[in-house]
Amino acid sequence: MDVAALFRTNGGTWIVGLDDLEPDYAAALCRAYNNWMRDYCATDPDRLKGIALLPLQALDLAIEEARRAVTELGFVGVTVHTEPVNGRLLYDEEVEPLWTEVERLGAAVCLHGTSTAPGREDISRKFLRHPSPRTMTHALSFPTQIMGAMAGLTMTGVLERHPALRVAFLEANCGWLPWLLYRLDDQHAKYVETDLSLQPSEYFLRQCVLSMEADEELAADVMERYGNDIMVISTDYPHPDSAFPHAMDEFFELDLPDESRRKVLWDNCARLYALES
């Protein structure tokens, strides 16, 4: 592994997803986490790249922390909760200044679902009541959260207004992408509720990437349809459902051309995080 982008795990999910955290407290927890991540990455800064945790409970402080994380800590991206926090959605008008600042900073926006349902409106709550909660949340929560975030950012014009904003939709598999892009294009053409200059699918293809699992056979079909510039790799290390330590062995067993392998493993990730090729 030449370079790894490092993300929060369950503890960070609860920091950014809890509705009832006091805004100043949520921001302080994010700063503490990001400081720890900076120290961890300092052991090998050329290889370890931090992704900053931002508190949607406090938008002004989230903007301030994004600026600090990129300009002072050297992070290459930011992450926020995909689900509503205190009823606030990623594509609400009040969140717009955050996207403006992240676009200006040139950092990536990295969206990652969760199965722990910290917030009152988290879609995972309905799956956690199922007799097979882990199966249901892992199979359904991650992709439905990411689909909602992708559709929301597209259909409210966030991606239209921020064409230089690079967005990664992570750890939710990729096989559903053709259906979602087809459906958004189809429904937008029928209802035209948002003034967009492009088809919804074109915004994804212009400025977004989606992650595949190391053993995800459907990734070949998705790339055959949309090209190999849209896909990055997710190892999910060290979570118990990750492919570690066989992730790369399984990836190279997939029927992918060498060019696509290079794009997925390096070129697309380097472009997302603005790394030297």
Short mmCIF file of C-alpha atoms in Angstrom, two decimals:
data_model
loop_
_atom_site.label_atom_id
_atom_site.label_comp_id
_atom_site.label_asym_id
_atom_site.label_seq_id
_atom_site.Cartn_x
_atom_site.Cartn_y
_atom_site.Cartn_z
CA MET A 1 0.00 0.00 0.00
CA ASP A 2 1.63 3.25 -1.15
CA VAL A 3 -0.91 5.67 0.33
CA ALA A 4 -3.93 5.20 2.59
CA ALA A 5 -6.73 7.66 3.38
CA LEU A 6 -7.75 7.14 7.00
CA PHE A 7 -11.36 7.49 8.17
CA ARG A 8 -13.19 7.55 11.46
CA THR A 9 -14.73 4.36 12.78
CA ASN A 10 -17.71 3.88 15.13
CA GLY A 11 -16.65 6.42 17.74
CA GLY A 12 -16.43 9.13 15.11
CA THR A 13 -19.84 8.16 13.75
CA TRP A 14 -21.42 8.86 17.11
CA ILE A 15 -19.64 12.21 17.38
CA VAL A 16 -20.96 13.50 14.06
CA GLY A 17 -24.34 11.74 14.11
CA LEU A 18 -25.81 12.38 17.57
CA ASP A 19 -28.63 14.90 17.49
CA ASP A 20 -28.35 15.95 21.11
CA LEU A 21 -24.66 16.82 21.33
CA GLU A 22 -24.12 20.46 22.22
CA PRO A 23 -22.65 22.16 19.13
CA ASP A 24 -19.53 23.39 20.93
CA TYR A 25 -18.98 19.96 22.47
CA ALA A 26 -19.40 18.21 19.09
CA ALA A 27 -16.90 20.62 17.54
CA ALA A 28 -14.43 20.08 20.39
CA LEU A 29 -14.67 16.30 19.96
CA CYS A 30 -14.03 16.65 16.22
CA ARG A 31 -11.01 18.86 16.86
CA ALA A 32 -9.62 16.36 19.37
CA TYR A 33 -10.14 13.48 16.96
CA ASN A 34 -8.56 15.37 14.07
CA ASN A 35 -5.57 16.30 16.25
CA TRP A 36 -5.13 12.64 17.13
CA MET A 37 -5.37 11.70 13.46
CA ARG A 38 -2.75 14.34 12.60
CA ASP A 39 -0.39 12.82 15.18
CA TYR A 40 -1.04 9.31 13.86
CA CYS A 41 -0.37 10.33 10.25
CA ALA A 42 2.81 12.15 11.31
CA THR A 43 4.54 8.78 11.71
CA ASP A 44 4.60 8.50 7.88
CA PRO A 45 2.95 11.57 6.32
CA ASP A 46 3.78 10.57 2.75
CA ARG A 47 1.74 7.39 3.11
CA LEU A 48 -0.93 8.23 5.71
CA LYS A 49 -3.51 10.88 4.78
CA GLY A 50 -6.16 12.10 7.19
CA ILE A 51 -9.84 12.67 6.48
CA ALA A 52 -11.24 15.30 8.85
CA LEU A 53 -14.33 14.75 10.96
CA LEU A 54 -16.75 17.70 10.78
CA PRO A 55 -19.70 18.44 13.12
CA LEU A 56 -22.97 19.22 11.35
CA GLN A 57 -24.34 20.17 14.78
CA ALA A 58 -22.37 23.43 14.40
CA LEU A 59 -22.01 24.59 10.82
CA ASP A 60 -19.89 27.65 11.51
CA LEU A 61 -17.50 25.51 13.53
CA ALA A 62 -17.57 22.78 10.85
CA ILE A 63 -16.41 25.33 8.28
CA GLU A 64 -13.70 26.55 10.64
CA GLU A 65 -12.55 22.98 11.31
CA ALA A 66 -12.49 22.12 7.60
CA ARG A 67 -10.22 25.10 7.00
CA ARG A 68 -7.93 24.15 9.89
CA ALA A 69 -7.78 20.48 8.90
CA VAL A 70 -6.71 21.21 5.33
CA THR A 71 -4.46 24.23 5.78
CA GLU A 72 -2.85 23.38 9.14
CA LEU A 73 -3.16 19.62 9.61
CA GLY A 74 -2.55 18.68 5.99
CA PHE A 75 -5.68 16.54 5.54
CA VAL A 76 -6.83 15.66 2.03
CA GLY A 77 -10.56 15.40 2.65
CA VAL A 78 -13.46 15.87 5.03
CA THR A 79 -16.32 13.65 6.10
CA VAL A 80 -19.74 14.38 7.55
CA HIS A 81 -22.67 12.19 8.55
CA THR A 82 -24.88 11.11 5.64
CA GLU A 83 -28.07 11.08 7.72
CA PRO A 84 -29.98 14.07 9.18
CA VAL A 85 -28.40 15.67 12.25
CA ASN A 86 -30.98 17.64 14.22
CA GLY A 87 -33.11 17.46 11.08
CA ARG A 88 -30.36 19.08 9.00
CA LEU A 89 -29.70 17.42 5.64
CA LEU A 90 -26.50 17.57 3.60
CA TYR A 91 -28.27 19.52 0.89
CA ASP A 92 -30.13 22.04 3.06
CA GLU A 93 -29.53 25.66 2.15
CA GLU A 94 -27.82 26.37 5.47
CA VAL A 95 -25.13 23.77 4.64
CA GLU A 96 -24.23 25.54 1.39
CA PRO A 97 -21.41 27.65 2.94
CA LEU A 98 -19.66 24.44 4.00
CA TRP A 99 -19.60 23.15 0.41
CA THR A 100 -18.39 26.53 -0.79
CA GLU A 101 -15.45 26.43 1.62
CA VAL A 102 -14.52 22.80 0.95
CA GLU A 103 -14.58 23.50 -2.78
CA ARG A 104 -12.34 26.54 -2.25
CA LEU A 105 -9.93 24.46 -0.16
CA GLY A 106 -9.68 21.83 -2.90
CA ALA A 107 -10.41 18.99 -0.46
CA ALA A 108 -12.49 15.91 -1.18
CA VAL A 109 -15.89 15.33 0.41
CA CYS A 110 -16.00 11.71 1.55
CA LEU A 111 -19.40 10.27 2.48
CA HIS A 112 -19.55 6.98 4.34
CA GLY A 113 -22.65 5.28 5.70
CA THR A 114 -23.18 3.68 9.08
CA SER A 115 -25.12 0.82 10.61
CA THR A 116 -25.17 2.16 14.18
CA ALA A 117 -28.04 4.69 13.87
CA PRO A 118 -26.83 7.43 16.23
CA GLY A 119 -29.45 9.95 15.06
CA ARG A 120 -33.22 9.95 15.48
CA GLU A 121 -33.86 10.03 11.71
CA ASP A 122 -31.16 7.54 10.76
CA ILE A 123 -32.57 5.02 8.30
CA SER A 124 -30.63 2.24 10.07
CA ARG A 125 -33.10 2.32 12.96
CA LYS A 126 -35.73 0.37 11.02
CA PHE A 127 -33.21 -2.34 10.12
CA LEU A 128 -31.86 -2.66 13.66
CA ARG A 129 -35.30 -3.90 14.76
CA HIS A 130 -35.06 -6.85 12.37
CA PRO A 131 -34.26 -10.35 13.77
CA SER A 132 -31.08 -10.26 11.63
CA PRO A 133 -29.96 -6.70 12.40
CA ARG A 134 -26.33 -6.95 11.35
CA THR A 135 -27.17 -8.54 8.00
CA MET A 136 -29.94 -6.01 7.35
CA THR A 137 -27.96 -2.93 8.32
CA HIS A 138 -24.84 -3.94 6.43
CA ALA A 139 -26.80 -5.01 3.34
CA LEU A 140 -29.26 -2.10 3.26
CA SER A 141 -28.23 0.83 5.47
CA PHE A 142 -24.96 1.64 3.74
CA PRO A 143 -26.26 1.70 0.14
CA THR A 144 -29.57 3.42 0.95
CA GLN A 145 -27.78 6.15 2.92
CA ILE A 146 -25.31 6.73 0.11
CA MET A 147 -28.02 6.65 -2.57
CA GLY A 148 -29.95 9.27 -0.62
CA ALA A 149 -26.89 11.47 -0.23
CA MET A 150 -25.96 11.15 -3.91
CA ALA A 151 -29.49 11.91 -5.09
CA GLY A 152 -29.92 14.75 -2.61
CA LEU A 153 -26.70 16.55 -3.52
CA THR A 154 -27.53 16.16 -7.21
CA MET A 155 -31.22 17.03 -7.27
CA THR A 156 -30.91 20.13 -5.07
CA GLY A 157 -28.25 21.57 -7.35
CA VAL A 158 -25.33 21.35 -4.91
CA LEU A 159 -23.15 19.69 -7.56
CA GLU A 160 -24.42 22.15 -10.17
CA ARG A 161 -23.37 25.12 -8.03
CA HIS A 162 -20.03 23.58 -7.02
CA PRO A 163 -18.55 22.03 -10.17
CA ALA A 164 -15.06 21.73 -8.65
CA LEU A 165 -16.31 19.88 -5.56
CA ARG A 166 -14.98 16.32 -5.61
CA VAL A 167 -17.32 13.87 -3.86
CA ALA A 168 -16.63 10.24 -2.95
CA PHE A 169 -19.43 7.85 -2.02
CA LEU A 170 -17.76 5.13 -0.02
CA GLU A 171 -18.23 1.63 1.36
CA ALA A 172 -21.72 1.05 -0.01
CA ASN A 173 -20.89 -1.30 -2.90
CA CYS A 174 -21.32 -0.17 -6.49
CA GLY A 175 -23.67 -2.55 -8.30
CA TRP A 176 -26.70 -0.31 -7.73
CA LEU A 177 -25.22 2.71 -9.53
CA PRO A 178 -26.67 2.07 -13.04
CA TRP A 179 -30.18 1.74 -11.64
CA LEU A 180 -29.95 4.90 -9.54
CA LEU A 181 -28.50 7.08 -12.30
CA TYR A 182 -31.10 5.78 -14.76
CA ARG A 183 -33.89 6.44 -12.27
CA LEU A 184 -32.74 9.97 -11.46
CA ASP A 185 -32.45 10.85 -15.16
CA ASP A 186 -35.86 9.35 -15.87
CA GLN A 187 -37.70 11.03 -13.00
CA HIS A 188 -35.99 14.38 -13.50
CA ALA A 189 -37.07 14.40 -17.15
CA LYS A 190 -40.66 13.73 -16.12
CA TYR A 191 -41.00 16.23 -13.26
CA VAL A 192 -38.25 18.86 -13.76
CA GLU A 193 -38.50 20.11 -10.16
CA THR A 194 -34.94 21.46 -10.10
CA ASP A 195 -33.29 23.73 -12.65
CA LEU A 196 -30.27 21.70 -13.75
CA SER A 197 -28.11 22.33 -16.79
CA LEU A 198 -27.07 18.66 -17.04
CA GLN A 199 -28.71 15.29 -16.62
CA PRO A 200 -28.43 14.04 -13.00
CA SER A 201 -26.14 11.21 -14.10
CA GLU A 202 -23.75 13.68 -15.73
CA TYR A 203 -22.96 15.35 -12.41
CA PHE A 204 -21.85 12.03 -10.97
CA LEU A 205 -19.71 11.26 -13.99
CA ARG A 206 -18.20 14.75 -13.91
CA GLN A 207 -17.13 15.08 -10.28
CA CYS A 208 -17.86 11.97 -8.20
CA VAL A 209 -16.43 8.54 -7.52
CA LEU A 210 -17.87 5.42 -5.93
CA SER A 211 -15.98 2.73 -4.06
CA MET A 212 -16.04 -0.96 -4.82
CA GLU A 213 -15.29 -3.77 -2.44
CA ALA A 214 -12.15 -5.74 -3.20
CA ASP A 215 -14.14 -8.81 -4.26
CA GLU A 216 -17.10 -7.06 -5.93
CA GLU A 217 -17.67 -8.77 -9.28
CA LEU A 218 -20.36 -6.29 -10.35
CA ALA A 219 -17.75 -3.53 -10.49
CA ALA A 220 -16.69 -4.81 -13.91
CA ASP A 221 -20.23 -4.32 -15.25
CA VAL A 222 -20.47 -0.82 -13.77
CA MET A 223 -17.16 0.23 -15.31
CA GLU A 224 -18.11 -1.29 -18.66
CA ARG A 225 -21.14 1.00 -18.69
CA TYR A 226 -19.61 4.21 -17.29
CA GLY A 227 -15.87 3.87 -17.79
CA ASN A 228 -13.10 3.26 -15.27
CA ASP A 229 -12.65 6.84 -14.03
CA ILE A 230 -15.47 6.60 -11.49
CA MET A 231 -14.26 3.79 -9.24
CA VAL A 232 -11.96 3.65 -6.21
CA ILE A 233 -11.06 0.79 -3.85
CA SER A 234 -12.28 0.20 -0.31
CA THR A 235 -10.47 -2.25 1.94
CA ASP A 236 -12.63 -1.58 5.06
CA TYR A 237 -9.65 -2.51 7.22
CA PRO A 238 -9.82 -3.24 10.16
CA HIS A 239 -13.57 -3.92 10.35
CA PRO A 240 -14.60 -7.57 10.86
CA ASP A 241 -16.32 -7.81 7.46
CA SER A 242 -13.29 -6.55 5.56
CA ALA A 243 -11.34 -8.75 3.15
CA PHE A 244 -8.11 -8.27 5.15
CA PRO A 245 -5.56 -9.77 4.74
CA HIS A 246 -6.63 -11.08 1.32
CA ALA A 247 -8.18 -7.92 -0.15
CA MET A 248 -5.67 -7.40 -2.94
CA ASP A 249 -5.53 -11.10 -3.79
CA GLU A 250 -9.30 -11.07 -4.23
CA PHE A 251 -9.19 -7.83 -6.23
CA PHE A 252 -6.68 -9.25 -8.72
CA GLU A 253 -8.87 -12.32 -9.18
CA LEU A 254 -11.62 -10.11 -10.65
CA ASP A 255 -11.92 -10.03 -14.43
CA LEU A 256 -10.65 -6.48 -14.91
CA PRO A 257 -8.19 -5.14 -17.50
CA ASP A 258 -4.88 -3.82 -16.23
CA GLU A 259 -5.83 -0.24 -17.08
CA SER A 260 -8.93 -0.46 -14.87
CA ARG A 261 -6.91 -1.99 -12.06
CA ARG A 262 -4.49 0.91 -12.14
CA LYS A 263 -7.33 3.44 -12.26
CA VAL A 264 -9.11 1.88 -9.29
CA LEU A 265 -6.01 1.30 -7.18
CA TRP A 266 -4.19 4.56 -7.86
CA ASP A 267 -5.16 7.05 -10.58
CA ASN A 268 -8.72 7.74 -9.42
CA CYS A 269 -7.73 7.88 -5.76
CA ALA A 270 -4.86 10.24 -6.54
CA ARG A 271 -7.21 12.52 -8.48
CA LEU A 272 -9.81 12.44 -5.69
CA TYR A 273 -7.31 13.44 -3.02
CA ALA A 274 -5.21 15.68 -5.29
CA LEU A 275 -2.09 13.57 -4.77
CA GLU A 276 0.94 13.50 -7.03
CA SER A 277 0.65 10.68 -9.59
#
